[in-house]
Amino acid sequence: MTEDDHEKERDGEEKGENGPGTGMGKGEDTGFRGDHCEENIDDCPGNLCQNGATCMDRVNEYSCLCPPAFTGTQCELDVDECSVRPSLCHNGATCTNSHGSYSCICVNGWTGPDCSVNIDDCAGAACFNGATCIDRVGSFYCQCTYGKTGLLCHLDDACTSNPCHEGAICDTSPINGSFTCSCATGYKGLDCSEDIDECTQGSPCEHDGICVNTPGSFAAKFNAYTVCDASKLDLQGTKAKVERHWTHCSVPQRYLSRTVAKFYAHRGTLVCIAKQERRRKPGRQQRKKL
């Protein structure tokens, strides 16, 4: 064997060629090492995982276990939580994505990370005179005790003195505590004490019917052949009712004493008509027909 042949043999042993079962070169290429290729080589040193991801060693490779806010092979991509989970924010809040996170911009009256907590507006409220504070969304309401009014129950209720006329409804202004009277039918004025003269505004009777004003209403005085609106009358025998007041279908003085007057229905109206009663003369006999 020449000197060149010995040199080639030594080079082959150093490189593992033709050596008895070392397998070092091949094992390192497949992710294992050791005399029997029993040890898995840790591929995580020098890994490229980003954003706090955890490197997971595998055979001849590694993978990145991403935090919830990131994705991608190396966890390099941010997850848009607002698009993936549109119900993260509650009660009309606006979801805003950020790098690795998100935030909820709450509407008035709500707080918390997801805007699910109602702010107690009564905590800083100032209800006066023993009023009870009732919390609402973004506001509060003061439930006043008797005799008090206003947004904070700080005003005297003008309606407690009953300034409105009987039958009217009293309303109190929450701004200044003043009162307003809603009048019943037939009355007007600041305190609804002024009677409205309906007869100056028109009468339910036609054809010489006489309208008589009454407190809070009106009545009709009927003459013979006076026609009245049936919808405004309540017929009962020889008298009719206009609003709350009864009136009689009376006989004028120019009629005979045996003339009677009654109400009659005529084409949807009531007519007060005077009619003369027929009486037989004493001693007169009826003739028999032949």
mmCIF file of C-alpha atoms in Angstrom:
data_model
loop_
_atom_site.group_PDB
_atom_site.id
_atom_site.type_symbol
_atom_site.label_atom_id
_atom_site.label_comp_id
_atom_site.label_asym_id
_atom_site.label_seq_id
_atom_site.Cartn_x
_atom_site.Cartn_y
_atom_site.Cartn_z
ATOM 1 C CA MET A 1 0.000 0.000 0.000
ATOM 2 C CA THR A 2 1.445 3.280 -1.014
ATOM 3 C CA GLU A 3 1.640 6.372 1.187
ATOM 4 C CA ASP A 4 -1.227 7.966 -0.739
ATOM 5 C CA ASP A 5 -3.492 4.997 0.034
ATOM 6 C CA HIS A 6 -2.782 5.290 3.805
ATOM 7 C CA GLU A 7 -3.621 8.966 3.727
ATOM 8 C CA LYS A 8 -6.963 8.348 2.001
ATOM 9 C CA GLU A 9 -7.838 5.687 4.622
ATOM 10 C CA ARG A 10 -7.118 8.087 7.474
ATOM 11 C CA ASP A 11 -9.266 10.776 5.853
ATOM 12 C CA GLY A 12 -12.151 8.321 5.480
ATOM 13 C CA GLU A 13 -12.090 7.337 9.176
ATOM 14 C CA GLU A 14 -12.133 10.989 10.295
ATOM 15 C CA LYS A 15 -15.179 11.641 8.113
ATOM 16 C CA GLY A 16 -17.008 8.527 9.373
ATOM 17 C CA GLU A 17 -16.906 6.813 6.071
ATOM 18 C CA ASN A 18 -16.665 3.099 6.225
ATOM 19 C CA GLY A 19 -16.507 3.416 10.067
ATOM 20 C CA PRO A 20 -18.377 0.845 12.172
ATOM 21 C CA GLY A 21 -21.887 2.367 13.103
ATOM 22 C CA THR A 22 -21.080 5.884 14.321
ATOM 23 C CA GLY A 23 -23.817 7.557 12.163
ATOM 24 C CA MET A 24 -22.968 11.044 13.475
ATOM 25 C CA GLY A 25 -23.188 12.862 10.177
ATOM 26 C CA LYS A 26 -26.485 11.319 9.177
ATOM 27 C CA GLY A 27 -28.033 11.643 12.652
ATOM 28 C CA GLU A 28 -27.398 15.381 12.871
ATOM 29 C CA ASP A 29 -29.146 15.870 9.538
ATOM 30 C CA THR A 30 -32.328 14.111 10.834
ATOM 31 C CA GLY A 31 -32.575 15.902 14.199
ATOM 32 C CA PHE A 32 -30.976 13.248 16.409
ATOM 33 C CA ARG A 33 -27.540 12.665 17.855
ATOM 34 C CA GLY A 34 -25.710 10.252 20.062
ATOM 35 C CA ASP A 35 -23.940 6.980 19.490
ATOM 36 C CA HIS A 36 -27.258 5.359 18.696
ATOM 37 C CA CYS A 37 -29.109 8.489 17.498
ATOM 38 C CA GLU A 38 -31.198 8.375 20.677
ATOM 39 C CA GLU A 39 -31.072 12.088 21.582
ATOM 40 C CA ASN A 40 -33.411 14.593 19.890
ATOM 41 C CA ILE A 41 -31.588 17.773 19.040
ATOM 42 C CA ASP A 42 -33.253 20.900 20.576
ATOM 43 C CA ASP A 43 -34.121 23.097 17.613
ATOM 44 C CA CYS A 44 -35.500 25.990 19.734
ATOM 45 C CA PRO A 45 -32.212 27.799 20.462
ATOM 46 C CA GLY A 46 -32.122 30.749 18.067
ATOM 47 C CA ASN A 47 -35.824 30.358 17.163
ATOM 48 C CA LEU A 48 -37.717 33.162 15.409
ATOM 49 C CA CYS A 49 -40.953 33.077 17.474
ATOM 50 C CA GLN A 50 -42.305 36.589 18.149
ATOM 51 C CA ASN A 51 -44.584 38.468 20.529
ATOM 52 C CA GLY A 52 -43.956 36.271 23.552
ATOM 53 C CA ALA A 53 -44.728 32.998 21.798
ATOM 54 C CA THR A 54 -43.476 29.686 23.262
ATOM 55 C CA CYS A 55 -41.096 27.596 21.147
ATOM 56 C CA MET A 56 -42.123 23.938 20.888
ATOM 57 C CA ASP A 57 -39.264 21.583 19.862
ATOM 58 C CA ARG A 58 -40.028 18.938 17.293
ATOM 59 C CA VAL A 59 -37.985 16.473 15.270
ATOM 60 C CA ASN A 60 -35.504 18.483 13.241
ATOM 61 C CA GLU A 61 -37.813 21.547 13.490
ATOM 62 C CA TYR A 62 -39.782 23.697 15.929
ATOM 63 C CA SER A 63 -43.167 25.427 16.114
ATOM 64 C CA CYS A 64 -44.375 28.599 17.821
ATOM 65 C CA LEU A 65 -47.245 28.458 20.338
ATOM 66 C CA CYS A 66 -48.838 31.912 20.015
ATOM 67 C CA PRO A 67 -50.559 33.967 22.726
ATOM 68 C CA PRO A 68 -54.313 34.568 22.117
ATOM 69 C CA ALA A 69 -53.717 37.984 20.541
ATOM 70 C CA PHE A 70 -51.311 36.769 17.804
ATOM 71 C CA THR A 71 -51.236 34.267 14.979
ATOM 72 C CA GLY A 72 -49.010 33.176 12.075
ATOM 73 C CA THR A 73 -46.148 30.672 11.735
ATOM 74 C CA GLN A 74 -43.918 32.760 13.958
ATOM 75 C CA CYS A 75 -46.785 34.573 15.775
ATOM 76 C CA GLU A 76 -45.921 37.704 13.877
ATOM 77 C CA LEU A 77 -49.542 38.651 12.997
ATOM 78 C CA ASP A 78 -51.895 40.563 15.306
ATOM 79 C CA VAL A 79 -55.402 39.127 15.802
ATOM 80 C CA ASP A 80 -58.223 41.673 15.263
ATOM 81 C CA GLU A 81 -60.418 40.692 18.211
ATOM 82 C CA CYS A 82 -63.117 43.163 17.177
ATOM 83 C CA SER A 83 -63.669 41.279 13.909
ATOM 84 C CA VAL A 84 -63.260 37.762 15.283
ATOM 85 C CA ARG A 85 -65.542 38.352 18.294
ATOM 86 C CA PRO A 86 -67.885 41.276 17.567
ATOM 87 C CA SER A 87 -69.752 40.761 20.875
ATOM 88 C CA LEU A 88 -66.774 41.609 23.087
ATOM 89 C CA CYS A 89 -68.175 45.061 23.944
ATOM 90 C CA HIS A 90 -71.695 45.525 25.347
ATOM 91 C CA ASN A 91 -74.434 48.158 25.582
ATOM 92 C CA GLY A 92 -73.638 50.009 22.366
ATOM 93 C CA ALA A 93 -69.902 50.347 23.040
ATOM 94 C CA THR A 94 -67.348 50.700 20.209
ATOM 95 C CA CYS A 95 -64.622 48.048 19.916
ATOM 96 C CA THR A 96 -61.145 49.352 18.961
ATOM 97 C CA ASN A 97 -58.348 46.941 17.993
ATOM 98 C CA SER A 98 -54.744 47.534 19.099
ATOM 99 C CA HIS A 99 -51.457 45.595 18.824
ATOM 100 C CA GLY A 100 -51.943 42.483 20.899
ATOM 101 C CA SER A 101 -55.178 43.667 22.496
ATOM 102 C CA TYR A 102 -58.411 45.658 22.103
ATOM 103 C CA SER A 103 -60.420 48.208 24.059
ATOM 104 C CA CYS A 104 -64.114 49.126 24.452
ATOM 105 C CA ILE A 105 -65.214 52.758 24.277
ATOM 106 C CA CYS A 106 -68.359 52.904 26.444
ATOM 107 C CA VAL A 107 -71.409 55.078 25.888
ATOM 108 C CA ASN A 108 -72.631 57.371 28.647
ATOM 109 C CA GLY A 109 -73.833 55.481 31.716
ATOM 110 C CA TRP A 110 -71.708 52.326 31.330
ATOM 111 C CA THR A 111 -68.221 51.322 32.458
ATOM 112 C CA GLY A 112 -65.936 48.273 32.817
ATOM 113 C CA PRO A 113 -63.558 46.517 30.370
ATOM 114 C CA ASP A 114 -66.512 45.355 28.261
ATOM 115 C CA CYS A 115 -68.912 48.198 29.229
ATOM 116 C CA SER A 116 -71.280 45.852 31.064
ATOM 117 C CA VAL A 117 -71.384 47.740 34.383
ATOM 118 C CA ASN A 118 -74.052 50.414 34.870
ATOM 119 C CA ILE A 119 -72.641 53.513 36.552
ATOM 120 C CA ASP A 120 -74.505 54.352 39.763
ATOM 121 C CA ASP A 121 -75.520 57.928 39.037
ATOM 122 C CA CYS A 122 -77.129 58.211 42.463
ATOM 123 C CA ALA A 123 -73.688 57.987 44.103
ATOM 124 C CA GLY A 124 -73.043 61.614 43.215
ATOM 125 C CA ALA A 125 -76.656 62.798 43.047
ATOM 126 C CA ALA A 126 -78.109 65.505 45.263
ATOM 127 C CA CYS A 127 -81.826 64.883 45.809
ATOM 128 C CA PHE A 128 -83.247 67.263 48.425
ATOM 129 C CA ASN A 129 -85.963 67.248 51.087
ATOM 130 C CA GLY A 130 -85.955 63.511 51.734
ATOM 131 C CA ALA A 131 -86.430 62.518 48.098
ATOM 132 C CA THR A 132 -85.534 59.002 46.908
ATOM 133 C CA CYS A 133 -82.875 58.730 44.184
ATOM 134 C CA ILE A 134 -83.628 56.182 41.451
ATOM 135 C CA ASP A 135 -80.660 55.221 39.252
ATOM 136 C CA ARG A 136 -81.125 55.044 35.495
ATOM 137 C CA VAL A 137 -78.759 54.488 32.565
ATOM 138 C CA GLY A 138 -76.698 57.646 32.308
ATOM 139 C CA SER A 139 -79.016 59.618 34.575
ATOM 140 C CA PHE A 140 -80.996 59.549 37.809
ATOM 141 C CA TYR A 141 -84.489 60.480 38.971
ATOM 142 C CA CYS A 142 -85.500 62.119 42.247
ATOM 143 C CA GLN A 143 -88.824 60.805 43.566
ATOM 144 C CA CYS A 144 -90.107 63.737 45.595
ATOM 145 C CA THR A 145 -91.990 63.705 48.859
ATOM 146 C CA TYR A 146 -95.437 65.331 49.056
ATOM 147 C CA GLY A 147 -95.355 69.073 48.505
ATOM 148 C CA LYS A 148 -92.019 69.142 46.673
ATOM 149 C CA THR A 149 -91.179 69.178 42.972
ATOM 150 C CA GLY A 150 -88.355 69.974 40.546
ATOM 151 C CA LEU A 151 -85.581 67.845 39.083
ATOM 152 C CA LEU A 152 -83.927 67.651 42.503
ATOM 153 C CA CYS A 153 -87.126 68.054 44.571
ATOM 154 C CA HIS A 154 -85.847 71.434 45.693
ATOM 155 C CA LEU A 155 -88.999 73.436 44.826
ATOM 156 C CA ASP A 156 -92.358 73.805 46.534
ATOM 157 C CA ASP A 157 -95.217 72.184 44.596
ATOM 158 C CA ALA A 158 -97.704 74.956 43.793
ATOM 159 C CA CYS A 159 -100.476 72.412 43.182
ATOM 160 C CA THR A 160 -100.630 71.407 46.856
ATOM 161 C CA SER A 161 -102.708 74.532 47.576
ATOM 162 C CA ASN A 162 -105.344 73.411 45.015
ATOM 163 C CA PRO A 163 -105.263 76.614 42.942
ATOM 164 C CA CYS A 164 -107.342 75.148 40.115
ATOM 165 C CA HIS A 165 -111.130 75.290 39.960
ATOM 166 C CA GLU A 166 -113.037 72.120 40.809
ATOM 167 C CA GLY A 167 -112.814 69.571 38.006
ATOM 168 C CA ALA A 168 -109.587 71.008 36.548
ATOM 169 C CA ILE A 169 -106.255 69.138 36.514
ATOM 170 C CA CYS A 170 -103.243 70.851 38.110
ATOM 171 C CA ASP A 171 -99.749 70.286 36.663
ATOM 172 C CA THR A 172 -96.520 71.573 38.236
ATOM 173 C CA SER A 173 -93.508 72.779 36.252
ATOM 174 C CA PRO A 174 -90.288 70.967 37.308
ATOM 175 C CA ILE A 175 -88.317 74.043 36.257
ATOM 176 C CA ASN A 176 -89.754 76.726 38.529
ATOM 177 C CA GLY A 177 -92.525 75.011 40.498
ATOM 178 C CA SER A 178 -95.339 77.055 38.950
ATOM 179 C CA PHE A 179 -98.728 75.486 38.231
ATOM 180 C CA THR A 180 -100.823 75.078 35.093
ATOM 181 C CA CYS A 181 -104.532 74.251 35.163
ATOM 182 C CA SER A 182 -106.094 72.035 32.491
ATOM 183 C CA CYS A 183 -109.713 73.165 32.551
ATOM 184 C CA ALA A 184 -112.786 70.977 32.423
ATOM 185 C CA THR A 185 -115.259 71.442 29.587
ATOM 186 C CA GLY A 186 -117.068 74.741 29.878
ATOM 187 C CA TYR A 187 -114.405 76.650 31.850
ATOM 188 C CA LYS A 188 -111.352 78.765 31.080
ATOM 189 C CA GLY A 189 -108.838 81.086 32.753
ATOM 190 C CA LEU A 190 -105.614 80.699 34.726
ATOM 191 C CA ASP A 191 -107.382 78.773 37.484
ATOM 192 C CA CYS A 192 -110.301 77.577 35.288
ATOM 193 C CA SER A 193 -112.800 79.649 37.279
ATOM 194 C CA GLU A 194 -114.211 81.547 34.277
ATOM 195 C CA ASP A 195 -117.344 80.071 32.746
ATOM 196 C CA ILE A 196 -117.434 79.827 28.953
ATOM 197 C CA ASP A 197 -120.622 81.261 27.450
ATOM 198 C CA GLU A 198 -121.413 78.546 24.915
ATOM 199 C CA CYS A 199 -124.356 80.540 23.637
ATOM 200 C CA THR A 200 -121.975 83.107 22.144
ATOM 201 C CA GLN A 201 -120.186 80.336 20.267
ATOM 202 C CA GLY A 202 -123.298 78.788 18.764
ATOM 203 C CA SER A 203 -126.363 76.898 19.983
ATOM 204 C CA PRO A 204 -127.409 73.284 19.466
ATOM 205 C CA CYS A 205 -130.953 74.486 18.707
ATOM 206 C CA GLU A 206 -132.156 75.875 15.417
ATOM 207 C CA HIS A 207 -135.276 77.641 14.170
ATOM 208 C CA ASP A 208 -135.802 80.149 17.004
ATOM 209 C CA GLY A 209 -134.436 77.904 19.753
ATOM 210 C CA ILE A 210 -133.191 79.932 22.726
ATOM 211 C CA CYS A 211 -129.774 79.052 24.237
ATOM 212 C CA VAL A 212 -129.411 79.655 27.988
ATOM 213 C CA ASN A 213 -125.887 79.676 29.429
ATOM 214 C CA THR A 214 -125.322 77.698 32.651
ATOM 215 C CA PRO A 215 -122.197 77.207 34.822
ATOM 216 C CA GLY A 216 -119.893 74.991 32.809
ATOM 217 C CA SER A 217 -122.485 74.247 30.153
ATOM 218 C CA PHE A 218 -125.714 75.552 28.565
ATOM 219 C CA ALA A 219 -129.373 74.682 28.299
ATOM 220 C CA ALA A 220 -131.932 75.121 25.561
ATOM 221 C CA LYS A 221 -135.349 76.768 25.926
ATOM 222 C CA PHE A 222 -137.701 75.290 23.381
ATOM 223 C CA ASN A 223 -140.662 76.920 21.665
ATOM 224 C CA ALA A 224 -143.212 75.211 19.508
ATOM 225 C CA TYR A 225 -141.761 73.754 16.336
ATOM 226 C CA THR A 226 -138.197 74.274 17.539
ATOM 227 C CA VAL A 227 -135.797 71.762 15.932
ATOM 228 C CA CYS A 228 -132.835 70.554 18.016
ATOM 229 C CA ASP A 229 -129.796 68.401 17.262
ATOM 230 C CA ALA A 230 -130.716 64.888 18.400
ATOM 231 C CA SER A 231 -127.110 64.006 19.154
ATOM 232 C CA LYS A 232 -127.042 66.669 21.890
ATOM 233 C CA LEU A 233 -130.362 65.721 23.507
ATOM 234 C CA ASP A 234 -131.465 62.934 25.816
ATOM 235 C CA LEU A 235 -135.182 62.415 25.281
ATOM 236 C CA GLN A 236 -137.413 61.415 28.192
ATOM 237 C CA GLY A 237 -141.134 61.918 27.750
ATOM 238 C CA THR A 238 -141.948 65.593 27.409
ATOM 239 C CA LYS A 239 -138.530 66.863 28.436
ATOM 240 C CA ALA A 240 -135.036 66.636 26.974
ATOM 241 C CA LYS A 241 -131.549 66.864 28.443
ATOM 242 C CA VAL A 242 -128.918 69.169 26.960
ATOM 243 C CA GLU A 243 -125.520 68.338 28.516
ATOM 244 C CA ARG A 244 -126.384 68.003 32.243
ATOM 245 C CA HIS A 245 -129.522 70.159 32.316
ATOM 246 C CA TRP A 246 -133.121 69.120 31.670
ATOM 247 C CA THR A 247 -135.554 71.299 29.757
ATOM 248 C CA HIS A 248 -139.248 70.844 29.050
ATOM 249 C CA CYS A 249 -141.034 70.909 25.752
ATOM 250 C CA SER A 250 -143.504 73.528 26.963
ATOM 251 C CA VAL A 251 -146.529 75.122 25.390
ATOM 252 C CA PRO A 252 -146.331 78.868 24.627
ATOM 253 C CA GLN A 253 -149.045 81.033 26.195
ATOM 254 C CA ARG A 254 -150.632 81.786 22.849
ATOM 255 C CA TYR A 255 -151.820 78.174 22.571
ATOM 256 C CA LEU A 256 -155.040 76.941 24.090
ATOM 257 C CA SER A 257 -154.958 75.359 27.532
ATOM 258 C CA ARG A 258 -155.746 71.964 26.132
ATOM 259 C CA THR A 259 -152.778 72.112 23.790
ATOM 260 C CA VAL A 260 -149.923 69.719 24.708
ATOM 261 C CA ALA A 261 -146.335 69.675 23.535
ATOM 262 C CA LYS A 262 -144.129 66.650 23.065
ATOM 263 C CA PHE A 263 -140.839 65.748 21.448
ATOM 264 C CA TYR A 264 -141.033 63.826 18.188
ATOM 265 C CA ALA A 265 -138.281 62.172 16.207
ATOM 266 C CA HIS A 266 -138.052 63.489 12.684
ATOM 267 C CA ARG A 267 -135.214 62.579 10.297
ATOM 268 C CA GLY A 268 -132.532 62.274 12.938
ATOM 269 C CA THR A 269 -133.689 65.337 14.913
ATOM 270 C CA LEU A 270 -136.060 65.999 17.769
ATOM 271 C CA VAL A 271 -138.939 68.388 17.168
ATOM 272 C CA CYS A 272 -140.907 70.057 19.945
ATOM 273 C CA ILE A 273 -144.440 70.258 18.514
ATOM 274 C CA ALA A 274 -147.567 71.710 20.148
ATOM 275 C CA LYS A 275 -150.755 69.860 19.244
ATOM 276 C CA GLN A 276 -154.357 70.592 20.220
ATOM 277 C CA GLU A 277 -156.259 67.764 21.843
ATOM 278 C CA ARG A 278 -159.632 66.975 20.274
ATOM 279 C CA ARG A 279 -162.512 66.694 22.695
ATOM 280 C CA ARG A 280 -166.167 65.828 22.033
ATOM 281 C CA LYS A 281 -168.805 68.374 23.013
ATOM 282 C CA PRO A 282 -171.172 67.268 25.825
ATOM 283 C CA GLY A 283 -174.560 65.809 24.727
ATOM 284 C CA ARG A 284 -173.584 65.250 21.144
ATOM 285 C CA GLN A 285 -174.313 61.767 19.874
ATOM 286 C CA GLN A 286 -172.704 59.991 17.026
ATOM 287 C CA ARG A 287 -174.884 59.163 14.053
ATOM 288 C CA LYS A 288 -175.087 55.643 12.876
ATOM 289 C CA LYS A 289 -174.342 55.024 9.295
ATOM 290 C CA LEU A 290 -177.150 53.670 7.259
#
